[in-house]
């Protein structure tokens, strides 16, 4: 199933297409059908935006606002492009993560994690080169537990627990870090972190001039 239809179906929501008021330059008029809900790109916060250091709040109720947030996060993540996104990266301090680890030519596989929590981490470690949509064009090797068990809710509010390894384990830990105000550069040496923070602070200052 085409991913937009899937998300709309999962959300069990038929929403009226939003007219191009919010994020006007990016939304086209989309015909409202039984399945297709209008989604919108949201701006991704960039280092050194202080909101990236906020600890996100648990979702108490999966309502229309959360479903809209998830749809917009998926749209924003695919557009970036990225393989994961935490709600705080689009400025919403809620414990919501989207992800799609499907290979380039495989069908899309959107995943949604509400209130994800690591309940077990392996002693064994793995090193992956990580990137971050909030720190564009900077990459670094991060060592993390190789396997994790994560409990979370799906968009229906149903509880799940998964055991992850490989890229899924890395990506889940990266995104759950975001929910706790932690960035992957916090796992690098102080020297590397200070260098990148300085570079992005300079760029933000220049952009504000
Ligand atoms: O949370 C984020 O900032 C998204 C981030 C997720 C992530 C990447 C690598 C390791 C851990 C977590 C990204 O998606 S960065 C972009 C990226 O990795 C990518 C983009 C296009 C194709 C393949 C990968
Ligand atoms: Zn990130």
mmCIF file with all atom_site columns, C-alpha atoms and ligand atoms in Angstrom:
data_model
loop_
_atom_site.group_PDB
_atom_site.id
_atom_site.type_symbol
_atom_site.label_atom_id
_atom_site.label_alt_id
_atom_site.label_comp_id
_atom_site.label_asym_id
_atom_site.label_entity_id
_atom_site.label_seq_id
_atom_site.pdbx_PDB_ins_code
_atom_site.Cartn_x
_atom_site.Cartn_y
_atom_site.Cartn_z
_atom_site.occupancy
_atom_site.B_iso_or_equiv
_atom_site.pdbx_formal_charge
_atom_site.auth_seq_id
_atom_site.auth_comp_id
_atom_site.auth_asym_id
_atom_site.auth_atom_id
_atom_site.pdbx_PDB_model_num
ATOM   1   C  CA  . UNK A 1 1   ? 0.000   0.000  0.000  1.00 0.00 ? 1   UNK A CA  1
ATOM   2   C  CA  . UNK A 1 2   ? 1.229   3.448  -0.857 1.00 0.00 ? 2   UNK A CA  1
ATOM   3   C  CA  . UNK A 1 3   ? 2.630   4.985  2.372  1.00 0.00 ? 3   UNK A CA  1
ATOM   4   C  CA  . UNK A 1 4   ? 0.338   8.008  2.501  1.00 0.00 ? 4   UNK A CA  1
ATOM   5   C  CA  . UNK A 1 5   ? -2.691  5.714  2.276  1.00 0.00 ? 5   UNK A CA  1
ATOM   6   C  CA  . UNK A 1 6   ? -1.174  3.451  4.902  1.00 0.00 ? 6   UNK A CA  1
ATOM   7   C  CA  . UNK A 1 7   ? -0.639  6.287  7.358  1.00 0.00 ? 7   UNK A CA  1
ATOM   8   C  CA  . UNK A 1 8   ? -4.095  7.681  6.716  1.00 0.00 ? 8   UNK A CA  1
ATOM   9   C  CA  . UNK A 1 9   ? -5.618  4.242  7.148  1.00 0.00 ? 9   UNK A CA  1
ATOM   10  C  CA  . UNK A 1 10  ? -3.667  3.468  10.296 1.00 0.00 ? 10  UNK A CA  1
ATOM   11  C  CA  . UNK A 1 11  ? -4.719  6.803  11.692 1.00 0.00 ? 11  UNK A CA  1
ATOM   12  C  CA  . UNK A 1 12  ? -8.309  5.853  10.836 1.00 0.00 ? 12  UNK A CA  1
ATOM   13  C  CA  . UNK A 1 13  ? -8.783  9.481  10.027 1.00 0.00 ? 13  UNK A CA  1
ATOM   14  C  CA  . UNK A 1 14  ? -10.258 11.258 7.088  1.00 0.00 ? 14  UNK A CA  1
ATOM   15  C  CA  . UNK A 1 15  ? -9.174  14.822 7.524  1.00 0.00 ? 15  UNK A CA  1
ATOM   16  C  CA  . UNK A 1 16  ? -10.146 17.779 5.469  1.00 0.00 ? 16  UNK A CA  1
ATOM   17  C  CA  . UNK A 1 17  ? -7.176  18.834 3.396  1.00 0.00 ? 17  UNK A CA  1
ATOM   18  C  CA  . UNK A 1 18  ? -5.477  21.803 4.946  1.00 0.00 ? 18  UNK A CA  1
ATOM   19  C  CA  . UNK A 1 19  ? -5.371  24.811 2.693  1.00 0.00 ? 19  UNK A CA  1
ATOM   20  C  CA  . UNK A 1 20  ? -1.973  26.411 2.154  1.00 0.00 ? 20  UNK A CA  1
ATOM   21  C  CA  . UNK A 1 21  ? -2.018  28.653 5.202  1.00 0.00 ? 21  UNK A CA  1
ATOM   22  C  CA  . UNK A 1 22  ? 0.647   26.997 7.365  1.00 0.00 ? 22  UNK A CA  1
ATOM   23  C  CA  . UNK A 1 23  ? 3.904   26.365 5.516  1.00 0.00 ? 23  UNK A CA  1
ATOM   24  C  CA  . UNK A 1 24  ? 2.225   27.898 2.475  1.00 0.00 ? 24  UNK A CA  1
ATOM   25  C  CA  . UNK A 1 25  ? 5.170   27.680 0.114  1.00 0.00 ? 25  UNK A CA  1
ATOM   26  C  CA  . UNK A 1 26  ? 5.283   23.943 0.565  1.00 0.00 ? 26  UNK A CA  1
ATOM   27  C  CA  . UNK A 1 27  ? 1.707   22.701 0.440  1.00 0.00 ? 27  UNK A CA  1
ATOM   28  C  CA  . UNK A 1 28  ? -0.199  22.076 -2.770 1.00 0.00 ? 28  UNK A CA  1
ATOM   29  C  CA  . UNK A 1 29  ? -3.949  21.811 -2.872 1.00 0.00 ? 29  UNK A CA  1
ATOM   30  C  CA  . UNK A 1 30  ? -4.645  18.107 -2.450 1.00 0.00 ? 30  UNK A CA  1
ATOM   31  C  CA  . UNK A 1 31  ? -8.008  16.578 -3.344 1.00 0.00 ? 31  UNK A CA  1
ATOM   32  C  CA  . UNK A 1 32  ? -9.720  15.054 -0.320 1.00 0.00 ? 32  UNK A CA  1
ATOM   33  C  CA  . UNK A 1 33  ? -10.513 11.366 -0.871 1.00 0.00 ? 33  UNK A CA  1
ATOM   34  C  CA  . UNK A 1 34  ? -11.554 8.583  1.469  1.00 0.00 ? 34  UNK A CA  1
ATOM   35  C  CA  . UNK A 1 35  ? -7.911  7.777  2.141  1.00 0.00 ? 35  UNK A CA  1
ATOM   36  C  CA  . UNK A 1 36  ? -5.608  10.636 1.401  1.00 0.00 ? 36  UNK A CA  1
ATOM   37  C  CA  . UNK A 1 37  ? -5.126  13.097 4.195  1.00 0.00 ? 37  UNK A CA  1
ATOM   38  C  CA  . UNK A 1 38  ? -3.170  16.284 3.600  1.00 0.00 ? 38  UNK A CA  1
ATOM   39  C  CA  . UNK A 1 39  ? 0.244   16.282 5.152  1.00 0.00 ? 39  UNK A CA  1
ATOM   40  C  CA  . UNK A 1 40  ? 2.625   19.147 5.592  1.00 0.00 ? 40  UNK A CA  1
ATOM   41  C  CA  . UNK A 1 41  ? 6.331   19.614 5.823  1.00 0.00 ? 41  UNK A CA  1
ATOM   42  C  CA  . UNK A 1 42  ? 7.498   21.074 9.099  1.00 0.00 ? 42  UNK A CA  1
ATOM   43  C  CA  . UNK A 1 43  ? 10.759  22.960 9.593  1.00 0.00 ? 43  UNK A CA  1
ATOM   44  C  CA  . UNK A 1 44  ? 13.537  20.911 11.169 1.00 0.00 ? 44  UNK A CA  1
ATOM   45  C  CA  . UNK A 1 45  ? 15.318  22.591 14.094 1.00 0.00 ? 45  UNK A CA  1
ATOM   46  C  CA  . UNK A 1 46  ? 19.054  22.986 13.527 1.00 0.00 ? 46  UNK A CA  1
ATOM   47  C  CA  . UNK A 1 47  ? 21.884  23.079 16.070 1.00 0.00 ? 47  UNK A CA  1
ATOM   48  C  CA  . UNK A 1 48  ? 22.335  25.234 18.219 1.00 0.00 ? 48  UNK A CA  1
ATOM   49  C  CA  . UNK A 1 49  ? 18.551  25.638 18.643 1.00 0.00 ? 49  UNK A CA  1
ATOM   50  C  CA  . UNK A 1 50  ? 17.993  25.302 22.402 1.00 0.00 ? 50  UNK A CA  1
ATOM   51  C  CA  . UNK A 1 51  ? 14.720  23.414 21.918 1.00 0.00 ? 51  UNK A CA  1
ATOM   52  C  CA  . UNK A 1 52  ? 16.791  20.395 20.828 1.00 0.00 ? 52  UNK A CA  1
ATOM   53  C  CA  . UNK A 1 53  ? 17.951  20.166 24.478 1.00 0.00 ? 53  UNK A CA  1
ATOM   54  C  CA  . UNK A 1 54  ? 14.405  19.937 25.879 1.00 0.00 ? 54  UNK A CA  1
ATOM   55  C  CA  . UNK A 1 55  ? 13.187  16.698 27.481 1.00 0.00 ? 55  UNK A CA  1
ATOM   56  C  CA  . UNK A 1 56  ? 9.992   15.691 25.641 1.00 0.00 ? 56  UNK A CA  1
ATOM   57  C  CA  . UNK A 1 57  ? 6.719   14.919 27.464 1.00 0.00 ? 57  UNK A CA  1
ATOM   58  C  CA  . UNK A 1 58  ? 5.043   11.483 27.264 1.00 0.00 ? 58  UNK A CA  1
ATOM   59  C  CA  . UNK A 1 59  ? 1.946   11.295 25.058 1.00 0.00 ? 59  UNK A CA  1
ATOM   60  C  CA  . UNK A 1 60  ? -1.095  10.898 27.326 1.00 0.00 ? 60  UNK A CA  1
ATOM   61  C  CA  . UNK A 1 61  ? -3.718  10.370 24.618 1.00 0.00 ? 61  UNK A CA  1
ATOM   62  C  CA  . UNK A 1 62  ? -3.313  9.478  20.945 1.00 0.00 ? 62  UNK A CA  1
ATOM   63  C  CA  . UNK A 1 63  ? -5.686  12.012 19.478 1.00 0.00 ? 63  UNK A CA  1
ATOM   64  C  CA  . UNK A 1 64  ? -6.083  13.826 16.141 1.00 0.00 ? 64  UNK A CA  1
ATOM   65  C  CA  . UNK A 1 65  ? -3.252  16.206 17.057 1.00 0.00 ? 65  UNK A CA  1
ATOM   66  C  CA  . UNK A 1 66  ? -0.818  13.300 17.517 1.00 0.00 ? 66  UNK A CA  1
ATOM   67  C  CA  . UNK A 1 67  ? -1.966  11.666 14.260 1.00 0.00 ? 67  UNK A CA  1
ATOM   68  C  CA  . UNK A 1 68  ? -1.437  14.931 12.364 1.00 0.00 ? 68  UNK A CA  1
ATOM   69  C  CA  . UNK A 1 69  ? 1.986   15.298 13.998 1.00 0.00 ? 69  UNK A CA  1
ATOM   70  C  CA  . UNK A 1 70  ? 2.936   11.759 12.875 1.00 0.00 ? 70  UNK A CA  1
ATOM   71  C  CA  . UNK A 1 71  ? 1.742   12.336 9.302  1.00 0.00 ? 71  UNK A CA  1
ATOM   72  C  CA  . UNK A 1 72  ? 3.707   15.584 9.091  1.00 0.00 ? 72  UNK A CA  1
ATOM   73  C  CA  . UNK A 1 73  ? 6.790   13.966 10.648 1.00 0.00 ? 73  UNK A CA  1
ATOM   74  C  CA  . UNK A 1 74  ? 6.740   11.171 8.046  1.00 0.00 ? 74  UNK A CA  1
ATOM   75  C  CA  . UNK A 1 75  ? 6.349   13.692 5.243  1.00 0.00 ? 75  UNK A CA  1
ATOM   76  C  CA  . UNK A 1 76  ? 9.190   15.801 6.670  1.00 0.00 ? 76  UNK A CA  1
ATOM   77  C  CA  . UNK A 1 77  ? 11.438  12.761 7.232  1.00 0.00 ? 77  UNK A CA  1
ATOM   78  C  CA  . UNK A 1 78  ? 10.963  11.447 3.665  1.00 0.00 ? 78  UNK A CA  1
ATOM   79  C  CA  . UNK A 1 79  ? 11.506  14.900 2.206  1.00 0.00 ? 79  UNK A CA  1
ATOM   80  C  CA  . UNK A 1 80  ? 14.754  15.568 4.149  1.00 0.00 ? 80  UNK A CA  1
ATOM   81  C  CA  . UNK A 1 81  ? 15.585  12.707 3.420  1.00 0.00 ? 81  UNK A CA  1
ATOM   82  C  CA  . UNK A 1 82  ? 16.164  10.858 6.653  1.00 0.00 ? 82  UNK A CA  1
ATOM   83  C  CA  . UNK A 1 83  ? 15.644  7.421  8.153  1.00 0.00 ? 83  UNK A CA  1
ATOM   84  C  CA  . UNK A 1 84  ? 14.300  8.682  11.476 1.00 0.00 ? 84  UNK A CA  1
ATOM   85  C  CA  . UNK A 1 85  ? 12.841  11.758 13.139 1.00 0.00 ? 85  UNK A CA  1
ATOM   86  C  CA  . UNK A 1 86  ? 11.899  12.729 16.695 1.00 0.00 ? 86  UNK A CA  1
ATOM   87  C  CA  . UNK A 1 87  ? 9.008   15.142 17.276 1.00 0.00 ? 87  UNK A CA  1
ATOM   88  C  CA  . UNK A 1 88  ? 11.260  17.653 19.045 1.00 0.00 ? 88  UNK A CA  1
ATOM   89  C  CA  . UNK A 1 89  ? 13.221  18.028 15.790 1.00 0.00 ? 89  UNK A CA  1
ATOM   90  C  CA  . UNK A 1 90  ? 10.125  19.702 14.348 1.00 0.00 ? 90  UNK A CA  1
ATOM   91  C  CA  . UNK A 1 91  ? 9.656   21.717 17.552 1.00 0.00 ? 91  UNK A CA  1
ATOM   92  C  CA  . UNK A 1 92  ? 7.057   19.533 19.306 1.00 0.00 ? 92  UNK A CA  1
ATOM   93  C  CA  . UNK A 1 93  ? 8.280   18.276 22.699 1.00 0.00 ? 93  UNK A CA  1
ATOM   94  C  CA  . UNK A 1 94  ? 6.263   15.030 22.665 1.00 0.00 ? 94  UNK A CA  1
ATOM   95  C  CA  . UNK A 1 95  ? 7.681   11.495 22.901 1.00 0.00 ? 95  UNK A CA  1
ATOM   96  C  CA  . UNK A 1 96  ? 6.973   10.492 19.302 1.00 0.00 ? 96  UNK A CA  1
ATOM   97  C  CA  . UNK A 1 97  ? 9.419   8.982  16.790 1.00 0.00 ? 97  UNK A CA  1
ATOM   98  C  CA  . UNK A 1 98  ? 9.017   8.094  13.109 1.00 0.00 ? 98  UNK A CA  1
ATOM   99  C  CA  . UNK A 1 99  ? 11.355  5.824  11.188 1.00 0.00 ? 99  UNK A CA  1
ATOM   100 C  CA  . UNK A 1 100 ? 11.741  4.047  7.850  1.00 0.00 ? 100 UNK A CA  1
ATOM   101 C  CA  . UNK A 1 101 ? 14.720  1.756  7.380  1.00 0.00 ? 101 UNK A CA  1
ATOM   102 C  CA  . UNK A 1 102 ? 13.559  0.296  4.051  1.00 0.00 ? 102 UNK A CA  1
ATOM   103 C  CA  . UNK A 1 103 ? 16.337  -0.039 1.463  1.00 0.00 ? 103 UNK A CA  1
ATOM   104 C  CA  . UNK A 1 104 ? 16.353  2.385  -1.467 1.00 0.00 ? 104 UNK A CA  1
ATOM   105 C  CA  . UNK A 1 105 ? 14.443  0.234  -3.972 1.00 0.00 ? 105 UNK A CA  1
ATOM   106 C  CA  . UNK A 1 106 ? 12.213  -1.562 -1.452 1.00 0.00 ? 106 UNK A CA  1
ATOM   107 C  CA  . UNK A 1 107 ? 8.651   -0.443 -0.643 1.00 0.00 ? 107 UNK A CA  1
ATOM   108 C  CA  . UNK A 1 108 ? 8.359   2.202  2.049  1.00 0.00 ? 108 UNK A CA  1
ATOM   109 C  CA  . UNK A 1 109 ? 8.026   0.906  5.598  1.00 0.00 ? 109 UNK A CA  1
ATOM   110 C  CA  . UNK A 1 110 ? 6.892   3.772  7.856  1.00 0.00 ? 110 UNK A CA  1
ATOM   111 C  CA  . UNK A 1 111 ? 7.195   2.980  11.563 1.00 0.00 ? 111 UNK A CA  1
ATOM   112 C  CA  . UNK A 1 112 ? 5.806   4.997  14.457 1.00 0.00 ? 112 UNK A CA  1
ATOM   113 C  CA  . UNK A 1 113 ? 6.919   4.747  18.076 1.00 0.00 ? 113 UNK A CA  1
ATOM   114 C  CA  . UNK A 1 114 ? 4.909   6.547  20.746 1.00 0.00 ? 114 UNK A CA  1
ATOM   115 C  CA  . UNK A 1 115 ? 6.484   6.841  24.230 1.00 0.00 ? 115 UNK A CA  1
ATOM   116 C  CA  . UNK A 1 116 ? 9.405   4.524  23.278 1.00 0.00 ? 116 UNK A CA  1
ATOM   117 C  CA  . UNK A 1 117 ? 11.473  3.337  26.210 1.00 0.00 ? 117 UNK A CA  1
ATOM   118 C  CA  . UNK A 1 118 ? 14.646  1.226  26.332 1.00 0.00 ? 118 UNK A CA  1
ATOM   119 C  CA  . UNK A 1 119 ? 13.974  -1.579 28.801 1.00 0.00 ? 119 UNK A CA  1
ATOM   120 C  CA  . UNK A 1 120 ? 17.187  -3.555 28.175 1.00 0.00 ? 120 UNK A CA  1
ATOM   121 C  CA  . UNK A 1 121 ? 20.581  -2.861 26.553 1.00 0.00 ? 121 UNK A CA  1
ATOM   122 C  CA  . UNK A 1 122 ? 23.271  -5.401 25.696 1.00 0.00 ? 122 UNK A CA  1
ATOM   123 C  CA  . UNK A 1 123 ? 26.779  -5.275 27.147 1.00 0.00 ? 123 UNK A CA  1
ATOM   124 C  CA  . UNK A 1 124 ? 28.048  -5.794 23.605 1.00 0.00 ? 124 UNK A CA  1
ATOM   125 C  CA  . UNK A 1 125 ? 28.692  -2.539 21.758 1.00 0.00 ? 125 UNK A CA  1
ATOM   126 C  CA  . UNK A 1 126 ? 28.505  -1.570 18.083 1.00 0.00 ? 126 UNK A CA  1
ATOM   127 C  CA  . UNK A 1 127 ? 29.928  1.417  16.243 1.00 0.00 ? 127 UNK A CA  1
ATOM   128 C  CA  . UNK A 1 128 ? 27.924  3.148  13.487 1.00 0.00 ? 128 UNK A CA  1
ATOM   129 C  CA  . UNK A 1 129 ? 28.625  6.308  11.588 1.00 0.00 ? 129 UNK A CA  1
ATOM   130 C  CA  . UNK A 1 130 ? 25.659  8.521  12.525 1.00 0.00 ? 130 UNK A CA  1
ATOM   131 C  CA  . UNK A 1 131 ? 24.193  11.621 10.993 1.00 0.00 ? 131 UNK A CA  1
ATOM   132 C  CA  . UNK A 1 132 ? 21.440  13.914 12.227 1.00 0.00 ? 132 UNK A CA  1
ATOM   133 C  CA  . UNK A 1 133 ? 18.907  16.014 10.345 1.00 0.00 ? 133 UNK A CA  1
ATOM   134 C  CA  . UNK A 1 134 ? 19.422  18.715 13.008 1.00 0.00 ? 134 UNK A CA  1
ATOM   135 C  CA  . UNK A 1 135 ? 23.204  18.748 12.353 1.00 0.00 ? 135 UNK A CA  1
ATOM   136 C  CA  . UNK A 1 136 ? 23.265  18.615 8.538  1.00 0.00 ? 136 UNK A CA  1
ATOM   137 C  CA  . UNK A 1 137 ? 26.298  17.301 6.687  1.00 0.00 ? 137 UNK A CA  1
ATOM   138 C  CA  . UNK A 1 138 ? 28.166  16.253 9.823  1.00 0.00 ? 138 UNK A CA  1
ATOM   139 C  CA  . UNK A 1 139 ? 28.821  12.579 10.560 1.00 0.00 ? 139 UNK A CA  1
ATOM   140 C  CA  . UNK A 1 140 ? 30.606  10.783 13.361 1.00 0.00 ? 140 UNK A CA  1
ATOM   141 C  CA  . UNK A 1 141 ? 31.266  7.272  14.676 1.00 0.00 ? 141 UNK A CA  1
ATOM   142 C  CA  . UNK A 1 142 ? 29.170  6.536  17.763 1.00 0.00 ? 142 UNK A CA  1
ATOM   143 C  CA  . UNK A 1 143 ? 29.518  3.517  20.042 1.00 0.00 ? 143 UNK A CA  1
ATOM   144 C  CA  . UNK A 1 144 ? 26.263  2.275  21.555 1.00 0.00 ? 144 UNK A CA  1
ATOM   145 C  CA  . UNK A 1 145 ? 24.812  -1.005 22.885 1.00 0.00 ? 145 UNK A CA  1
ATOM   146 C  CA  . UNK A 1 146 ? 24.561  -3.429 19.934 1.00 0.00 ? 146 UNK A CA  1
ATOM   147 C  CA  . UNK A 1 147 ? 21.122  -4.743 20.982 1.00 0.00 ? 147 UNK A CA  1
ATOM   148 C  CA  . UNK A 1 148 ? 18.244  -3.084 22.795 1.00 0.00 ? 148 UNK A CA  1
ATOM   149 C  CA  . UNK A 1 149 ? 14.736  -4.007 23.854 1.00 0.00 ? 149 UNK A CA  1
ATOM   150 C  CA  . UNK A 1 150 ? 12.308  -1.134 23.390 1.00 0.00 ? 150 UNK A CA  1
ATOM   151 C  CA  . UNK A 1 151 ? 8.710   -0.893 24.543 1.00 0.00 ? 151 UNK A CA  1
ATOM   152 C  CA  . UNK A 1 152 ? 6.393   1.591  22.871 1.00 0.00 ? 152 UNK A CA  1
ATOM   153 C  CA  . UNK A 1 153 ? 2.808   2.253  21.806 1.00 0.00 ? 153 UNK A CA  1
ATOM   154 C  CA  . UNK A 1 154 ? 1.608   2.162  18.205 1.00 0.00 ? 154 UNK A CA  1
ATOM   155 C  CA  . UNK A 1 155 ? -0.781  4.752  16.761 1.00 0.00 ? 155 UNK A CA  1
ATOM   156 C  CA  . UNK A 1 156 ? -3.731  2.715  18.058 1.00 0.00 ? 156 UNK A CA  1
ATOM   157 C  CA  . UNK A 1 157 ? -2.336  2.929  21.586 1.00 0.00 ? 157 UNK A CA  1
ATOM   158 C  CA  . UNK A 1 158 ? -1.453  -0.789 21.551 1.00 0.00 ? 158 UNK A CA  1
ATOM   159 C  CA  . UNK A 1 159 ? 1.680   -1.695 23.570 1.00 0.00 ? 159 UNK A CA  1
ATOM   160 C  CA  . UNK A 1 160 ? 4.583   -3.505 21.861 1.00 0.00 ? 160 UNK A CA  1
ATOM   161 C  CA  . UNK A 1 161 ? 8.074   -4.632 22.797 1.00 0.00 ? 161 UNK A CA  1
ATOM   162 C  CA  . UNK A 1 162 ? 10.764  -5.252 20.176 1.00 0.00 ? 162 UNK A CA  1
ATOM   163 C  CA  . UNK A 1 163 ? 14.311  -6.535 20.330 1.00 0.00 ? 163 UNK A CA  1
ATOM   164 C  CA  . UNK A 1 164 ? 16.476  -4.588 17.901 1.00 0.00 ? 164 UNK A CA  1
ATOM   165 C  CA  . UNK A 1 165 ? 19.981  -4.902 16.552 1.00 0.00 ? 165 UNK A CA  1
ATOM   166 C  CA  . UNK A 1 166 ? 21.957  -3.348 13.688 1.00 0.00 ? 166 UNK A CA  1
ATOM   167 C  CA  . UNK A 1 167 ? 20.714  -0.085 12.224 1.00 0.00 ? 167 UNK A CA  1
ATOM   168 C  CA  . UNK A 1 168 ? 17.321  -0.363 13.968 1.00 0.00 ? 168 UNK A CA  1
ATOM   169 C  CA  . UNK A 1 169 ? 19.028  -0.509 17.386 1.00 0.00 ? 169 UNK A CA  1
ATOM   170 C  CA  . UNK A 1 170 ? 21.254  2.459  16.510 1.00 0.00 ? 170 UNK A CA  1
ATOM   171 C  CA  . UNK A 1 171 ? 18.411  4.516  15.089 1.00 0.00 ? 171 UNK A CA  1
ATOM   172 C  CA  . UNK A 1 172 ? 16.087  3.795  18.035 1.00 0.00 ? 172 UNK A CA  1
ATOM   173 C  CA  . UNK A 1 173 ? 18.800  4.872  20.487 1.00 0.00 ? 173 UNK A CA  1
ATOM   174 C  CA  . UNK A 1 174 ? 19.564  8.012  18.436 1.00 0.00 ? 174 UNK A CA  1
ATOM   175 C  CA  . UNK A 1 175 ? 15.864  8.985  18.367 1.00 0.00 ? 175 UNK A CA  1
ATOM   176 C  CA  . UNK A 1 176 ? 15.208  8.171  22.048 1.00 0.00 ? 176 UNK A CA  1
ATOM   177 C  CA  . UNK A 1 177 ? 18.252  10.331 22.840 1.00 0.00 ? 177 UNK A CA  1
ATOM   178 C  CA  . UNK A 1 178 ? 16.494  13.195 21.018 1.00 0.00 ? 178 UNK A CA  1
ATOM   179 C  CA  . UNK A 1 179 ? 13.453  12.720 23.289 1.00 0.00 ? 179 UNK A CA  1
ATOM   180 C  CA  . UNK A 1 180 ? 15.790  13.226 26.248 1.00 0.00 ? 180 UNK A CA  1
ATOM   181 C  CA  . UNK A 1 181 ? 17.515  16.305 24.778 1.00 0.00 ? 181 UNK A CA  1
ATOM   182 C  CA  . UNK A 1 182 ? 20.643  14.341 23.858 1.00 0.00 ? 182 UNK A CA  1
ATOM   183 C  CA  . UNK A 1 183 ? 22.370  14.673 20.453 1.00 0.00 ? 183 UNK A CA  1
ATOM   184 C  CA  . UNK A 1 184 ? 24.730  12.155 18.849 1.00 0.00 ? 184 UNK A CA  1
ATOM   185 C  CA  . UNK A 1 185 ? 27.576  14.683 19.133 1.00 0.00 ? 185 UNK A CA  1
ATOM   186 C  CA  . UNK A 1 186 ? 27.290  14.269 22.943 1.00 0.00 ? 186 UNK A CA  1
ATOM   187 C  CA  . UNK A 1 187 ? 28.740  10.774 22.403 1.00 0.00 ? 187 UNK A CA  1
ATOM   188 C  CA  . UNK A 1 188 ? 31.828  12.159 20.625 1.00 0.00 ? 188 UNK A CA  1
ATOM   189 C  CA  . UNK A 1 189 ? 34.981  13.608 22.196 1.00 0.00 ? 189 UNK A CA  1
ATOM   190 C  CA  . UNK A 1 190 ? 34.681  17.102 23.685 1.00 0.00 ? 190 UNK A CA  1
ATOM   191 C  CA  . UNK A 1 191 ? 37.094  18.371 21.051 1.00 0.00 ? 191 UNK A CA  1
ATOM   192 C  CA  . UNK A 1 192 ? 34.943  17.130 18.130 1.00 0.00 ? 192 UNK A CA  1
ATOM   193 C  CA  . UNK A 1 193 ? 31.706  18.281 19.813 1.00 0.00 ? 193 UNK A CA  1
ATOM   194 C  CA  . UNK A 1 194 ? 33.022  21.774 20.581 1.00 0.00 ? 194 UNK A CA  1
ATOM   195 C  CA  . UNK A 1 195 ? 34.247  22.115 17.000 1.00 0.00 ? 195 UNK A CA  1
ATOM   196 C  CA  . UNK A 1 196 ? 30.883  21.264 15.451 1.00 0.00 ? 196 UNK A CA  1
ATOM   197 C  CA  . UNK A 1 197 ? 28.880  23.357 17.951 1.00 0.00 ? 197 UNK A CA  1
ATOM   198 C  CA  . UNK A 1 198 ? 31.129  26.342 17.209 1.00 0.00 ? 198 UNK A CA  1
ATOM   199 C  CA  . UNK A 1 199 ? 30.719  25.868 13.448 1.00 0.00 ? 199 UNK A CA  1
ATOM   200 C  CA  . UNK A 1 200 ? 26.907  25.737 13.659 1.00 0.00 ? 200 UNK A CA  1
ATOM   201 C  CA  . UNK A 1 201 ? 26.739  28.662 16.134 1.00 0.00 ? 201 UNK A CA  1
ATOM   202 C  CA  . UNK A 1 202 ? 28.773  30.757 13.684 1.00 0.00 ? 202 UNK A CA  1
ATOM   203 C  CA  . UNK A 1 203 ? 26.483  29.777 10.790 1.00 0.00 ? 203 UNK A CA  1
ATOM   204 C  CA  . UNK A 1 204 ? 23.367  30.667 12.841 1.00 0.00 ? 204 UNK A CA  1
ATOM   205 C  CA  . UNK A 1 205 ? 24.885  34.042 13.750 1.00 0.00 ? 205 UNK A CA  1
ATOM   206 C  CA  . UNK A 1 206 ? 25.703  34.778 10.106 1.00 0.00 ? 206 UNK A CA  1
ATOM   207 C  CA  . UNK A 1 207 ? 22.163  33.793 9.040  1.00 0.00 ? 207 UNK A CA  1
ATOM   208 C  CA  . UNK A 1 208 ? 20.664  36.166 11.633 1.00 0.00 ? 208 UNK A CA  1
ATOM   209 C  CA  . UNK A 1 209 ? 22.730  39.158 10.422 1.00 0.00 ? 209 UNK A CA  1
HETATM 210 O  O1  . LIG B 2 .   ? 17.185  11.745 13.962 1.00 0.00 ? 1   LIG B O1  1
HETATM 211 C  C1  . LIG B 2 .   ? 17.696  12.183 12.947 1.00 0.00 ? 1   LIG B C1  1
HETATM 212 O  O2  . LIG B 2 .   ? 18.304  13.236 12.942 1.00 0.00 ? 1   LIG B O2  1
HETATM 213 C  C2  . LIG B 2 .   ? 17.590  11.382 11.679 1.00 0.00 ? 1   LIG B C2  1
HETATM 214 C  C3  . LIG B 2 .   ? 18.841  10.609 11.357 1.00 0.00 ? 1   LIG B C3  1
HETATM 215 C  C4  . LIG B 2 .   ? 18.718  9.215  11.930 1.00 0.00 ? 1   LIG B C4  1
HETATM 216 C  C5  . LIG B 2 .   ? 19.961  8.416  12.073 1.00 0.00 ? 1   LIG B C5  1
HETATM 217 C  C6  . LIG B 2 .   ? 20.868  8.274  11.042 1.00 0.00 ? 1   LIG B C6  1
HETATM 218 C  C7  . LIG B 2 .   ? 21.996  7.498  11.196 1.00 0.00 ? 1   LIG B C7  1
HETATM 219 C  C8  . LIG B 2 .   ? 22.220  6.845  12.372 1.00 0.00 ? 1   LIG B C8  1
HETATM 220 C  C9  . LIG B 2 .   ? 21.331  7.004  13.401 1.00 0.00 ? 1   LIG B C9  1
HETATM 221 C  C10 . LIG B 2 .   ? 20.205  7.769  13.253 1.00 0.00 ? 1   LIG B C10 1
HETATM 222 C  C11 . LIG B 2 .   ? 18.984  10.574 9.838  1.00 0.00 ? 1   LIG B C11 1
HETATM 223 O  O3  . LIG B 2 .   ? 18.147  10.086 9.160  1.00 0.00 ? 1   LIG B O3  1
HETATM 224 S  S1  . LIG B 2 .   ? 20.403  11.282 9.147  1.00 0.00 ? 1   LIG B S1  1
HETATM 225 C  C12 . LIG B 2 .   ? 20.217  10.948 7.404  1.00 0.00 ? 1   LIG B C12 1
HETATM 226 C  C13 . LIG B 2 .   ? 20.516  9.541  7.037  1.00 0.00 ? 1   LIG B C13 1
HETATM 227 O  O4  . LIG B 2 .   ? 21.074  8.800  7.816  1.00 0.00 ? 1   LIG B O4  1
HETATM 228 C  C14 . LIG B 2 .   ? 20.120  9.027  5.707  1.00 0.00 ? 1   LIG B C14 1
HETATM 229 C  C15 . LIG B 2 .   ? 19.497  9.827  4.778  1.00 0.00 ? 1   LIG B C15 1
HETATM 230 C  C16 . LIG B 2 .   ? 19.149  9.307  3.528  1.00 0.00 ? 1   LIG B C16 1
HETATM 231 C  C17 . LIG B 2 .   ? 19.417  8.006  3.225  1.00 0.00 ? 1   LIG B C17 1
HETATM 232 C  C18 . LIG B 2 .   ? 20.058  7.196  4.134  1.00 0.00 ? 1   LIG B C18 1
HETATM 233 C  C19 . LIG B 2 .   ? 20.398  7.697  5.379  1.00 0.00 ? 1   LIG B C19 1
HETATM 234 ZN ZN1 . LIG B 2 .   ? 19.167  13.224 15.017 1.00 0.00 ? 2   LIG B ZN1 1
#
